[in-house]
Amino acid sequence: MNTDGPSAGGGISPGAGVPWLAGEGQSADVVLSSRVRLARNIAGVRFVGKADRRERMHVLEAVRARSTLLKNVGQLVWINLHESTVSDRTILVERHLISKQHSKSRGVNAEDPRAVLFSLPDERLSIMVNEEDHLRMQSVMSGLCLDACWRTLDAVDDAIGAALPFAFSPRFGYLTACPTNVGTGLRMSAMLHLPALRLTGELEKVKRAANDIALAVRGFYGEGSEAIGDLYQISNQTTLGKTEQEILAELHLEILPRVVEYERSARRELLSKRLSTIEDQVFRAYGTLLHARLLGTEESMTLLSMVRLGVVAGLITGHTQAKINRLLLLVQPGHLQLMWGKELDQEQRKVARAEIVRQELK
Amino acid sequence: MNTDGPSAGGGISPGAGVPWLAGEGQSADVVLSSRVRLARNIAGVRFVGKADRRERMHVLEAVRARSTLLKNVGQLVWINLHESTVSDRTILVERHLISKQHSKSRGVNAEDPRAVLFSLPDERLSIMVNEEDHLRMQSVMSGLCLDACWRTLDAVDDAIGAALPFAFSPRFGYLTACPTNVGTGLRMSAMLHLPALRLTGELEKVKRAANDIALAVRGFYGEGSEAIGDLYQISNQTTLGKTEQEILAELHLEILPRVVEYERSARRELLSKRLSTIEDQVFRAYGTLLHARLLGTEESMTLLSMVRLGVVAGLITGHTQAKINRLLLLVQPGHLQLMWGKELDQEQRKVARAEIVRQELK
């Protein structure tokens, strides 16, 4: 295990993108990535919100010691976030290895002992330690593959749980800091690219339908974040009263395939009935990305969304989905600065972002 | 003299642009063209507003007969507008050979006898017959050259006036339909490209200063037209109480050079203090023109304005001012359809315009 602390995200190679944005796997035209996470707490230790520094340190040590039990997940990296730099934490957030809350870049509790453990090279596994719960374990992969994510995470859960008893109630199941996670502690989600549903105005219908069956529709960075670049996370909200297999089957086999088909049908409709308008929007976005000298993060993502639609629809040739997905990550401030090799202020980032995008798309 | 009537604008070659948009001559970085016009009426014939059909026909015949007296202006073309097609008249308006009012494409008086006489190949001379006055003679050339325009038009005025006495009062000078033209009947104007003064917010100052000294600031198509593409016509309003030479000297030697210098200084300021913003705007406009699949006239002109600034400032290489000026004309509906070879509806024009612009800028 690589135990270096704050060294550029602990071996992360920013230029290469992240495997979960590889544009591969089932339904990758619509589904960027699938994600499964489990919330767990160590039995007999106060929850993070109540824990003092000593208890937090104890949790870190306990998890870190058990990480040697994990097999077949690649090389593991441990990073103590309370000892890491802001820019390293930004990188980790942008790669979705930790949450914004766990990063606490500007919070009063930036010194609270907390860590992240993740696997290289493919980053399919990560465990946030001392986030809202003692352990927030997640597995993320490219395409629609909640089943594979679940298998990975289930094995991790078994391996750690066997050595480190989790807080569990026979009546409620796994106990968690927030009641919405009690039971399975499970959340499954997929990151979807839904530009056509936005353009045809049908996205609101999808959102309402999702809410009706207790699914949440959120933005690129999860809870509380705005949808930018037409990227949406759809996830289950119910963790109690259903088995993991039921939740998996419902999302992976029923609901997500239906949303995928809905988006595809909206794309077909746009391309047959509003081709010139769509071509115009796609190529204007492409032209702006190819020529702009100043680009903000959000505008870049909005433009990349249209270019991604153009690439998937075959309107733009010579670029892969993987490249456009990767650019969605590279335009984020942390990755941008890592690529550029130094800290940049906001104006400098706009220049650097435009330059990197031009180079990549040329 | 070519006396063909309504044959594609009477020998006009749309693809070649117009000589007054050649991007040549003095101060061509700011001044697209200079224009001098004289309003004249034939003595003893009722003004156009009061004339019946017979009198109007008489005016046409009288002017046409005298046109043989004109020397050194090139080949002359006569077009009876009341017998011409709407698309031919549109072409003539777009080339500024006739006014929108003279075109009367949709007016109740579309059958009123009226004509235009103009010179090929350089279109430096045109005479509208039976517009607001019996004769509206104008000379237009590229760059800041009101002196040359004036010499051309003065000779034409002398040649025709010697054979066809003009309505003249010893007290007021030349008599015209509108009192604002009485006296010299002279209007001198320059078409200026003022993007930097708009961007620095100083354009309003120029407009106020111009009004204070009785100059008018108008849009691309003259009176009543909006400024699109940062193109402004600055012209004298006083025709009475000053000699032609005084008006010429004031505009040509004093006022216009001052506006030119003001715009140039605004451009220098933008390029030194706001370079990245300007580069960004210039290249975004360029990128949109290079990639859009649908373009409206006005948007095209707005984008071409920024590209013209970029070409003049040396930010964009590989294109000449002349090419961008020419595109300002080609994006107009009439020229677009002439280039395309057929009538197009508004949506088709957007597609054709975007395609022609892409081809020209590639």
XYZ file of C-alpha atoms in Angstrom:
724
model
C 0.000 0.000 0.000
C 1.178 3.421 -0.923
C 0.982 5.445 2.250
C 2.339 8.718 1.010
C 0.174 11.522 2.168
C -0.284 14.687 0.253
C 1.627 14.102 -2.982
C -0.466 15.311 -5.894
C -3.438 13.187 -4.996
C -1.302 10.187 -4.121
C -0.232 8.915 -7.522
C -3.162 10.151 -9.542
C -2.269 10.950 -13.136
C -4.500 13.876 -14.059
C -3.886 13.874 -17.795
C -5.105 10.343 -18.228
C -8.606 11.028 -16.994
C -10.418 8.660 -14.697
C -11.407 5.120 -15.596
C -15.020 5.750 -14.677
C -15.095 8.395 -17.439
C -13.574 6.045 -20.017
C -16.726 6.070 -22.114
C -16.808 2.276 -22.058
C -19.270 -0.363 -21.010
C -22.968 -0.860 -21.449
C -25.066 2.114 -22.616
C -22.016 4.389 -22.496
C -23.718 6.733 -24.979
C -25.921 7.858 -22.104
C -24.472 6.431 -18.882
C -21.094 7.882 -17.995
C -20.633 5.865 -14.853
C -22.256 3.690 -12.228
C -21.656 4.010 -8.538
C -22.511 1.943 -5.484
C -21.790 3.052 -1.958
C -22.284 1.566 1.491
C -22.415 3.529 4.737
C -20.961 1.673 7.725
C -20.006 2.499 11.282
C -17.789 0.606 13.658
C -19.691 -1.027 16.473
C -18.945 0.424 19.893
C -17.391 3.673 18.598
C -19.307 6.947 18.711
C -20.503 8.218 15.343
C -18.301 10.816 13.639
C -20.509 13.737 14.650
C -20.025 12.895 18.316
C -16.493 11.477 18.198
C -13.568 13.340 19.730
C -10.151 13.513 18.165
C -8.929 10.341 19.897
C -11.918 8.343 18.696
C -11.533 9.673 15.173
C -7.879 8.650 15.202
C -8.911 5.227 16.451
C -11.308 4.835 13.506
C -8.563 5.808 11.060
C -6.191 3.252 12.541
C -8.835 0.552 12.656
C -9.795 0.971 9.008
C -6.253 1.375 7.829
C -5.204 -1.840 9.567
C -8.075 -3.758 7.874
C -7.282 -2.416 4.416
C -4.576 -5.044 4.033
C -7.377 -7.594 3.904
C -8.698 -6.238 0.593
C -7.829 -8.384 -2.405
C -8.258 -7.961 -6.150
C -8.866 -4.242 -6.080
C -5.424 -3.089 -7.251
C -2.846 -0.993 -5.472
C -4.266 0.871 -2.480
C -3.469 4.473 -1.587
C -4.174 5.979 1.837
C -4.366 9.745 2.261
C -4.833 11.523 5.573
C -6.965 14.435 4.441
C -6.275 16.521 7.549
C -2.607 16.493 6.548
C -3.162 17.063 2.825
C -3.104 20.250 0.787
C -6.203 22.030 -0.448
C -5.243 21.349 -4.055
C -4.858 17.628 -3.413
C -8.272 17.540 -1.813
C -9.714 19.455 -4.773
C -8.338 16.820 -7.126
C -9.903 14.066 -5.031
C -13.282 15.812 -5.051
C -13.152 16.345 -8.810
C -12.439 12.633 -9.287
C -15.369 11.860 -6.982
C -13.056 9.936 -4.642
C -14.182 12.109 -1.735
C -17.185 14.371 -1.216
C -17.000 18.138 -0.955
C -18.018 17.782 2.657
C -15.177 15.352 3.288
C -12.762 17.753 1.649
C -13.811 20.596 3.973
C -11.325 22.790 2.166
C -12.506 25.874 3.926
C -14.390 24.454 6.903
C -13.669 25.081 10.551
C -12.947 21.383 10.985
C -10.279 21.101 8.321
C -7.997 19.578 10.994
C -10.400 16.804 11.957
C -8.724 13.415 11.457
C -10.173 11.855 8.318
C -8.850 9.933 5.388
C -9.549 8.340 2.057
C -8.403 4.961 0.827
C -8.620 4.245 -2.876
C -7.412 1.786 -5.457
C -5.084 2.383 -8.373
C -4.886 2.262 -11.304
C -8.598 2.230 -11.957
C -9.955 3.998 -8.859
C -12.871 1.612 -8.816
C -12.827 1.457 -5.032
C -12.638 4.263 -2.536
C -13.386 4.436 1.166
C -13.924 7.752 2.911
C -13.084 7.395 6.589
C -14.741 9.735 9.078
C -16.982 11.477 6.617
C -20.598 11.466 7.850
C -20.168 7.810 8.816
C -17.030 6.000 9.897
C -16.858 4.327 6.531
C -18.338 5.412 3.251
C -17.240 2.772 0.786
C -17.889 3.237 -2.909
C -17.199 1.568 -6.185
C -17.423 3.535 -9.439
C -16.971 2.248 -12.983
C -17.664 3.357 -16.532
C -21.002 2.642 -18.213
C -24.113 1.020 -16.821
C -22.645 -1.601 -14.487
C -24.221 -1.332 -11.055
C -23.993 -5.127 -10.860
C -20.198 -5.126 -11.198
C -19.874 -2.202 -8.778
C -22.060 -4.068 -6.317
C -20.007 -7.283 -6.551
C -16.796 -5.325 -5.940
C -18.202 -3.467 -2.989
C -19.990 -6.427 -1.486
C -16.671 -8.288 -1.311
C -14.983 -5.287 0.294
C -17.804 -4.963 2.780
C -17.509 -8.649 3.678
C -13.727 -8.517 4.041
C -13.672 -5.467 6.297
C -16.847 -6.337 8.168
C -15.442 -9.749 9.086
C -12.536 -8.126 10.873
C -14.224 -4.976 12.134
C -17.766 -5.450 13.440
C -20.172 -2.810 12.116
C -22.958 -1.165 14.084
C -25.988 -3.261 13.260
C -29.492 -3.590 14.641
C -31.476 -6.781 14.025
C -34.547 -4.625 13.617
C -33.199 -1.722 11.491
C -30.140 -3.211 9.842
C -26.926 -1.189 9.532
C -26.996 1.930 11.672
C -25.901 5.203 10.128
C -25.492 8.844 11.126
C -28.389 9.939 8.959
C -31.643 7.979 9.245
C -32.080 8.029 5.457
C -29.187 5.591 5.187
C -30.289 3.152 7.875
C -30.943 -0.412 6.773
C -28.798 -1.428 3.855
C -26.716 1.747 4.004
C -26.782 1.345 0.282
C -26.930 3.966 -2.393
C -26.729 3.129 -6.058
C -26.512 5.796 -8.689
C -25.677 6.370 -12.300
C -24.290 9.512 -13.890
C -26.326 10.149 -17.025
C -25.803 12.527 -19.909
C -29.267 13.777 -20.857
C -28.870 16.651 -23.332
C -31.676 15.519 -25.631
C -34.214 15.241 -22.824
C -33.323 18.787 -21.814
C -33.583 20.055 -25.390
C -36.962 18.408 -25.974
C -38.206 19.698 -22.627
C -38.924 16.196 -21.331
C -36.375 16.265 -18.537
C -38.870 17.629 -16.047
C -41.079 14.617 -16.705
C -38.172 12.304 -15.943
C -37.453 14.169 -12.723
C -41.066 14.001 -11.590
C -41.349 10.326 -12.466
C -38.112 9.622 -10.596
C -39.336 11.449 -7.503
C -42.591 9.514 -7.613
C -40.706 6.245 -7.227
C -38.378 7.614 -4.542
C -35.390 8.225 -6.758
C -33.300 11.381 -6.493
C -32.070 13.305 -9.532
C -29.014 15.408 -8.742
C -26.187 17.288 -10.427
C -22.606 16.405 -11.307
C -21.324 16.619 -7.740
C -24.228 14.863 -6.071
C -26.383 16.179 -3.265
C -27.134 19.874 -3.472
C -25.186 20.410 -6.679
C -26.549 21.951 -9.857
C -26.861 20.016 -13.067
C -24.173 21.343 -15.363
C -23.203 19.899 -18.699
C -26.536 18.024 -18.809
C -25.081 15.521 -16.354
C -27.461 14.026 -13.805
C -27.058 11.479 -11.062
C -30.053 9.266 -10.540
C -30.004 7.317 -7.285
C -32.192 5.311 -4.952
C -33.461 7.018 -1.820
C -34.848 3.975 -0.030
C -32.360 2.033 2.055
C -34.793 0.423 4.435
C -37.243 -2.402 3.706
C -35.640 -3.615 0.518
C -32.759 -5.989 0.036
C -29.627 -4.980 -1.794
C -30.593 -7.323 -4.615
C -34.004 -5.732 -4.947
C -32.548 -2.239 -5.110
C -29.963 -3.387 -7.642
C -32.484 -5.166 -9.840
C -34.887 -2.246 -9.828
C -32.309 0.361 -10.801
C -29.973 -1.642 -12.974
C -32.482 -3.725 -14.890
C -35.584 -1.576 -14.949
C -35.332 2.119 -14.287
C -31.968 3.100 -15.708
C -32.462 1.171 -18.974
C -35.781 2.969 -19.320
C -34.196 6.424 -18.864
C -31.437 5.448 -21.298
C -34.037 4.471 -23.880
C -35.957 7.686 -23.268
C -32.842 9.797 -23.868
C -31.939 7.795 -26.973
C -35.408 8.227 -28.364
C -35.225 11.994 -27.688
C -31.892 12.063 -29.536
C -33.377 10.224 -32.499
C -36.285 12.620 -32.560
C -33.998 15.655 -32.476
C -31.827 14.271 -35.240
C -34.752 13.475 -37.482
C -37.020 16.459 -36.822
C -34.682 19.250 -35.774
C -31.433 18.214 -37.412
C -30.275 21.612 -38.611
C -30.974 23.252 -35.244
C -29.121 20.510 -33.391
C -26.224 20.523 -35.832
C -26.036 24.272 -35.411
C -25.971 24.053 -31.609
C -23.448 21.207 -31.627
C -21.081 22.916 -34.040
C -21.399 26.330 -32.402
C -20.359 24.728 -29.115
C -17.516 22.952 -30.876
C -16.432 26.184 -32.591
C -16.439 28.073 -29.320
C -14.362 25.398 -27.581
C -11.942 25.361 -30.522
C -11.467 29.126 -30.534
C -12.285 30.726 -27.187
C -9.369 32.259 -25.295
C -11.151 32.356 -21.932
C -13.325 29.546 -20.613
C -15.037 29.088 -17.262
C -15.650 25.634 -15.778
C -19.397 25.690 -16.108
C -19.476 27.120 -19.627
C -16.909 24.522 -20.714
C -19.072 21.726 -19.364
C -22.162 23.127 -21.074
C -20.306 23.324 -24.389
C -18.702 19.898 -23.918
C -22.155 18.475 -23.343
C -23.270 19.561 -26.810
C -20.021 18.317 -28.336
C -20.484 14.971 -26.575
C -23.966 14.738 -28.079
C -22.443 15.555 -31.473
C -19.783 12.877 -31.110
C -22.238 10.213 -29.963
C -24.635 11.135 -32.777
C -21.872 10.986 -35.371
C -22.189 14.673 -36.283
C -18.635 15.381 -35.097
C -16.028 12.886 -36.214
C -12.435 12.445 -35.122
C -13.105 12.538 -31.389
C -14.110 9.786 -29.006
C -16.603 9.936 -26.171
C -13.702 9.031 -23.898
C -11.839 12.186 -24.910
C -14.838 14.406 -24.300
C -15.547 12.702 -20.941
C -11.925 13.215 -19.986
C -12.180 16.902 -20.875
C -15.160 17.193 -18.526
C -12.679 16.349 -15.783
C -9.717 18.349 -17.097
C -11.677 21.611 -17.119
C -12.219 21.359 -13.345
C -10.009 23.814 -11.427
C -7.956 21.207 -9.561
C -7.151 19.069 -12.576
C -6.496 22.132 -14.659
C -3.860 23.346 -12.218
C -2.333 19.891 -11.950
C -2.076 19.736 -15.763
C -0.692 23.256 -15.881
C 1.838 22.492 -13.189
C 1.066 25.358 -10.837
C -1.554 27.213 -8.854
C -3.540 29.683 -10.942
C -5.955 32.431 -10.030
C -9.410 32.443 -11.567
C -8.458 34.567 -14.575
C -5.356 32.494 -15.263
C -7.438 29.352 -15.032
C -9.770 30.669 -17.735
C -6.812 31.194 -20.063
C -5.250 27.812 -19.210
C -8.582 26.010 -19.563
C -9.201 27.493 -23.006
C -5.683 26.562 -24.086
C -5.927 22.971 -22.884
C -9.334 22.527 -24.497
C -8.057 23.939 -27.807
C -5.062 21.611 -27.731
C -7.146 18.571 -26.924
C -9.780 19.221 -29.578
C -7.501 20.424 -32.362
C -24.764 51.987 -72.266
C -26.215 48.721 -71.124
C -29.948 49.240 -71.131
C -31.040 45.826 -70.028
C -33.654 46.095 -67.407
C -34.135 43.520 -64.754
C -31.310 41.047 -65.379
C -29.727 40.125 -62.059
C -29.025 43.702 -61.105
C -27.878 44.626 -64.603
C -24.480 43.011 -64.811
C -23.582 43.088 -61.148
C -21.298 40.255 -60.114
C -22.330 39.406 -56.562
C -19.429 37.147 -55.676
C -16.860 39.814 -56.343
C -18.146 42.191 -53.698
C -18.403 45.910 -54.309
C -15.448 48.185 -54.956
C -16.474 50.525 -52.144
C -15.965 47.586 -49.746
C -12.527 46.757 -51.169
C -10.817 47.650 -47.898
C -8.482 50.001 -49.756
C -7.572 53.639 -49.537
C -6.827 56.040 -46.719
C -7.715 54.955 -43.155
C -9.322 51.768 -44.465
C -8.783 50.172 -41.050
C -11.680 52.311 -39.823
C -13.337 53.884 -42.859
C -15.034 51.347 -45.108
C -16.235 53.871 -47.643
C -16.873 57.509 -48.423
C -19.978 58.790 -50.090
C -21.051 62.112 -51.570
C -24.504 62.776 -52.886
C -26.248 65.711 -54.488
C -30.004 66.257 -54.599
C -31.213 67.976 -57.764
C -34.542 68.703 -59.407
C -35.266 69.667 -62.977
C -36.399 73.285 -63.341
C -39.988 73.668 -64.453
C -41.056 70.110 -63.589
C -43.131 69.371 -60.484
C -41.266 67.635 -57.687
C -41.619 63.854 -57.482
C -44.158 63.964 -54.668
C -46.520 66.035 -56.820
C -45.651 64.632 -60.246
C -48.098 62.476 -62.197
C -47.068 59.479 -64.214
C -46.488 61.497 -67.385
C -44.210 63.944 -65.590
C -42.326 61.110 -63.936
C -41.791 59.473 -67.323
C -40.609 62.799 -68.687
C -38.008 63.025 -65.902
C -36.773 59.518 -66.680
C -36.410 60.332 -70.361
C -34.736 63.674 -69.686
C -32.123 62.145 -67.366
C -31.528 59.105 -69.526
C -30.931 61.296 -72.585
C -28.316 63.368 -70.666
C -26.492 60.307 -69.352
C -24.613 60.037 -72.642
C -22.834 63.235 -71.660
C -21.076 61.555 -68.737
C -17.415 60.789 -69.388
C -14.759 58.894 -67.438
C -17.123 57.063 -65.146
C -17.023 53.652 -66.847
C -19.809 51.684 -68.470
C -23.264 52.956 -67.545
C -26.219 50.740 -66.673
C -29.812 52.004 -66.630
C -32.487 50.077 -64.759
C -36.171 50.980 -64.729
C -37.043 49.967 -61.184
C -40.791 49.853 -61.835
C -40.104 47.093 -64.353
C -37.543 45.222 -62.259
C -37.941 42.221 -59.963
C -38.011 42.444 -56.190
C -34.787 40.436 -55.934
C -32.974 42.757 -58.340
C -34.071 45.743 -56.289
C -32.928 43.997 -53.123
C -29.474 43.530 -54.637
C -29.335 47.222 -55.563
C -30.323 48.249 -52.031
C -27.729 45.952 -50.485
C -25.054 47.485 -52.719
C -26.272 50.959 -51.656
C -26.973 51.855 -55.293
C -30.562 52.697 -54.388
C -32.305 53.474 -51.108
C -34.854 51.217 -49.460
C -37.429 53.901 -50.183
C -36.487 53.915 -53.871
C -36.771 50.152 -53.952
C -40.340 50.267 -52.600
C -40.384 46.501 -52.760
C -43.640 46.275 -50.914
C -44.994 49.808 -51.253
C -48.262 50.808 -52.886
C -46.293 52.811 -55.442
C -44.131 49.956 -56.702
C -45.344 50.817 -60.237
C -44.288 54.480 -60.092
C -41.826 55.211 -62.908
C -38.365 55.463 -61.402
C -34.900 54.327 -62.318
C -31.302 54.048 -61.335
C -28.254 54.743 -63.444
C -24.925 53.418 -62.257
C -21.420 52.844 -63.492
C -19.566 49.562 -63.929
C -17.230 48.029 -63.075
C -16.578 50.037 -59.956
C -20.065 51.368 -59.143
C -18.514 54.643 -58.059
C -21.377 56.608 -59.558
C -25.085 56.075 -59.227
C -28.053 58.301 -59.921
C -31.466 57.521 -58.476
C -34.136 59.074 -60.685
C -37.505 59.952 -59.141
C -36.610 59.045 -55.599
C -37.460 61.911 -53.225
C -35.920 64.341 -55.730
C -35.744 64.036 -59.518
C -32.065 63.223 -59.230
C -30.148 61.822 -56.319
C -26.605 61.506 -57.601
C -24.004 59.755 -55.509
C -20.419 58.692 -55.669
C -19.107 56.006 -53.312
C -15.541 54.713 -53.003
C -13.453 52.691 -50.597
C -11.589 54.337 -47.709
C -11.577 57.965 -46.592
C -11.807 59.791 -49.922
C -14.604 62.337 -49.809
C -12.401 64.581 -51.968
C -12.249 62.053 -54.800
C -15.960 61.312 -54.488
C -16.664 65.012 -54.621
C -14.530 65.563 -57.731
C -16.323 62.711 -59.510
C -19.758 63.945 -58.563
C -19.014 67.615 -59.198
C -18.079 66.756 -62.790
C -21.263 64.707 -63.212
C -23.333 67.560 -61.755
C -21.718 70.040 -64.167
C -22.199 67.802 -67.195
C -25.862 67.090 -66.550
C -26.667 70.517 -65.157
C -25.308 72.197 -68.301
C -27.809 70.308 -70.446
C -30.701 70.099 -68.009
C -31.306 73.236 -65.953
C -31.846 72.455 -62.243
C -34.356 74.186 -59.980
C -32.294 76.910 -58.342
C -33.079 79.994 -56.277
C -30.537 82.821 -56.064
C -31.494 83.209 -52.419
C -31.679 79.563 -51.248
C -29.555 77.692 -53.803
C -30.675 74.332 -55.184
C -34.292 73.575 -54.361
C -35.157 70.144 -53.025
C -38.232 68.201 -51.898
C -37.136 68.228 -48.294
C -36.040 71.596 -46.811
C -33.102 69.916 -45.065
C -31.445 69.461 -48.441
C -32.005 72.954 -49.782
C -28.868 74.948 -50.635
C -26.051 72.769 -51.778
C -28.213 69.635 -51.848
C -25.033 68.031 -50.649
C -24.589 65.197 -48.237
C -21.218 63.745 -47.477
C -20.834 60.678 -45.354
C -18.405 57.987 -44.382
C -19.166 54.430 -43.318
C -17.066 53.739 -40.243
C -16.311 50.532 -38.396
C -16.252 51.460 -34.715
C -16.122 48.240 -32.665
C -13.545 49.511 -30.194
C -15.478 52.671 -29.379
C -18.509 50.503 -28.673
C -16.494 48.093 -26.513
C -14.919 50.890 -24.490
C -18.295 52.573 -24.114
C -17.093 55.773 -25.785
C -19.400 55.546 -28.767
C -22.120 57.545 -27.048
C -19.666 60.390 -26.582
C -18.903 60.352 -30.294
C -22.603 60.407 -31.110
C -23.264 63.335 -28.774
C -20.274 65.273 -30.072
C -21.403 64.625 -33.653
C -24.919 65.848 -32.928
C -23.524 68.977 -31.298
C -21.844 69.962 -34.549
C -24.857 69.040 -36.687
C -23.598 65.695 -37.886
C -25.842 62.627 -38.062
C -24.716 59.180 -36.945
C -26.719 56.407 -38.596
C -26.662 52.681 -39.244
C -25.519 50.553 -42.157
C -28.481 51.418 -44.389
C -28.593 55.127 -43.603
C -31.550 57.083 -42.304
C -33.669 55.211 -39.791
C -31.551 52.067 -39.856
C -30.012 50.409 -36.839
C -26.288 50.140 -36.367
C -25.414 46.524 -36.977
C -21.930 45.100 -37.208
C -20.584 48.242 -35.489
C -20.983 50.081 -38.781
C -21.957 53.737 -38.601
C -22.529 56.399 -41.217
C -21.450 59.855 -40.155
C -22.784 62.631 -42.377
C -23.276 66.382 -42.519
C -26.749 67.741 -41.822
C -26.202 71.325 -42.906
C -26.690 71.993 -46.595
C -27.467 75.678 -46.371
C -25.074 78.533 -45.594
C -21.874 76.654 -46.253
C -20.101 76.074 -49.532
C -19.399 72.582 -50.825
C -15.701 73.171 -50.198
C -16.336 74.154 -46.586
C -18.436 71.066 -45.936
C -15.821 68.864 -47.610
C -12.913 70.392 -45.705
C -14.687 70.134 -42.373
C -15.631 66.468 -42.728
C -12.736 65.149 -44.762
C -9.875 66.983 -43.123
C -11.095 67.596 -39.590
C -13.921 65.548 -38.204
C -13.520 62.134 -39.820
C -9.751 61.957 -39.199
C -10.505 62.760 -35.568
C -13.071 59.949 -35.254
C -10.641 57.596 -37.004
C -7.942 58.489 -34.508
C -10.366 58.058 -31.628
C -11.304 54.558 -32.783
C -7.660 53.653 -33.350
C -6.748 54.825 -29.896
C -9.625 52.794 -28.418
C -8.333 49.745 -30.311
C -4.812 50.293 -28.977
C -6.186 50.629 -25.475
C -8.207 47.427 -25.777
C -5.242 45.523 -27.163
C -2.908 46.702 -24.437
C -5.215 46.647 -21.419
C -7.843 44.044 -22.247
C -6.018 41.828 -24.699
C -7.232 38.459 -23.462
C -10.860 39.610 -23.342
C -10.663 41.027 -26.847
C -8.854 37.990 -28.206
C -11.517 35.834 -26.621
C -14.365 37.833 -28.192
C -12.649 37.958 -31.583
C -11.915 34.233 -31.680
C -15.301 33.218 -30.334
C -16.896 35.195 -33.159
C -14.495 33.597 -35.625
C -15.199 30.119 -34.208
C -18.940 30.638 -34.467
C -18.701 31.818 -38.073
C -16.449 28.856 -38.905
C -18.795 26.299 -37.377
C -22.386 27.537 -37.181
C -24.915 25.749 -39.384
C -27.548 28.492 -39.189
C -26.748 32.198 -39.393
C -29.029 35.228 -39.522
C -28.016 38.426 -41.325
C -27.684 40.570 -38.251
C -25.821 37.988 -36.177
C -23.438 37.400 -39.081
C -22.672 41.098 -39.284
C -22.130 41.309 -35.538
C -19.711 38.383 -35.658
C -17.991 39.672 -38.797
C -17.454 42.967 -37.014
C -15.386 41.255 -34.320
C -13.518 39.221 -36.923
C -12.783 42.400 -38.894
C -11.364 43.942 -35.726
C -9.266 40.806 -35.254
C -7.953 40.927 -38.815
C -7.126 44.641 -38.654
C -5.427 44.171 -35.269
C -3.390 41.233 -36.554
C -4.977 38.757 -34.117
C -6.434 36.718 -36.975
C -4.104 36.022 -39.856
C -4.787 34.589 -43.293
C -7.728 36.832 -44.105
C -7.845 40.322 -45.575
C -10.071 43.212 -44.603
C -11.375 43.091 -48.164
C -12.605 39.532 -47.652
C -14.388 40.383 -44.431
C -15.913 43.527 -45.966
C -17.097 41.451 -48.898
C -18.690 38.941 -46.524
C -20.624 41.802 -44.917
C -22.307 42.142 -48.296
C -22.623 38.440 -49.122
C -24.571 37.695 -45.945
C -27.346 40.082 -47.046
C -30.439 38.194 -48.261
C -30.340 39.421 -51.866
C -26.674 38.685 -52.447
C -26.977 35.392 -50.664
C -29.720 34.244 -53.025
C -27.817 35.500 -56.051
C -24.755 33.522 -54.906
C -26.896 30.487 -54.183
C -28.597 30.715 -57.546
C -32.201 30.670 -56.360
C -34.829 32.189 -54.132
C -34.690 30.892 -50.570
C -37.042 31.212 -47.645
C -35.758 32.585 -44.351
C -34.753 29.194 -42.918
C -33.026 28.155 -46.124
C -31.165 31.462 -46.162
C -29.820 30.756 -42.678
C -28.420 27.434 -43.858
C -27.021 28.904 -47.094
C -25.509 31.899 -45.262
C -23.738 29.664 -42.766
C -22.428 27.465 -45.582
C -21.107 30.381 -47.630
C -19.477 31.966 -44.586
C -17.811 28.651 -43.664
C -16.503 28.223 -47.202
C -15.176 31.758 -47.397
C -13.421 31.678 -44.027
C -12.080 28.128 -44.189
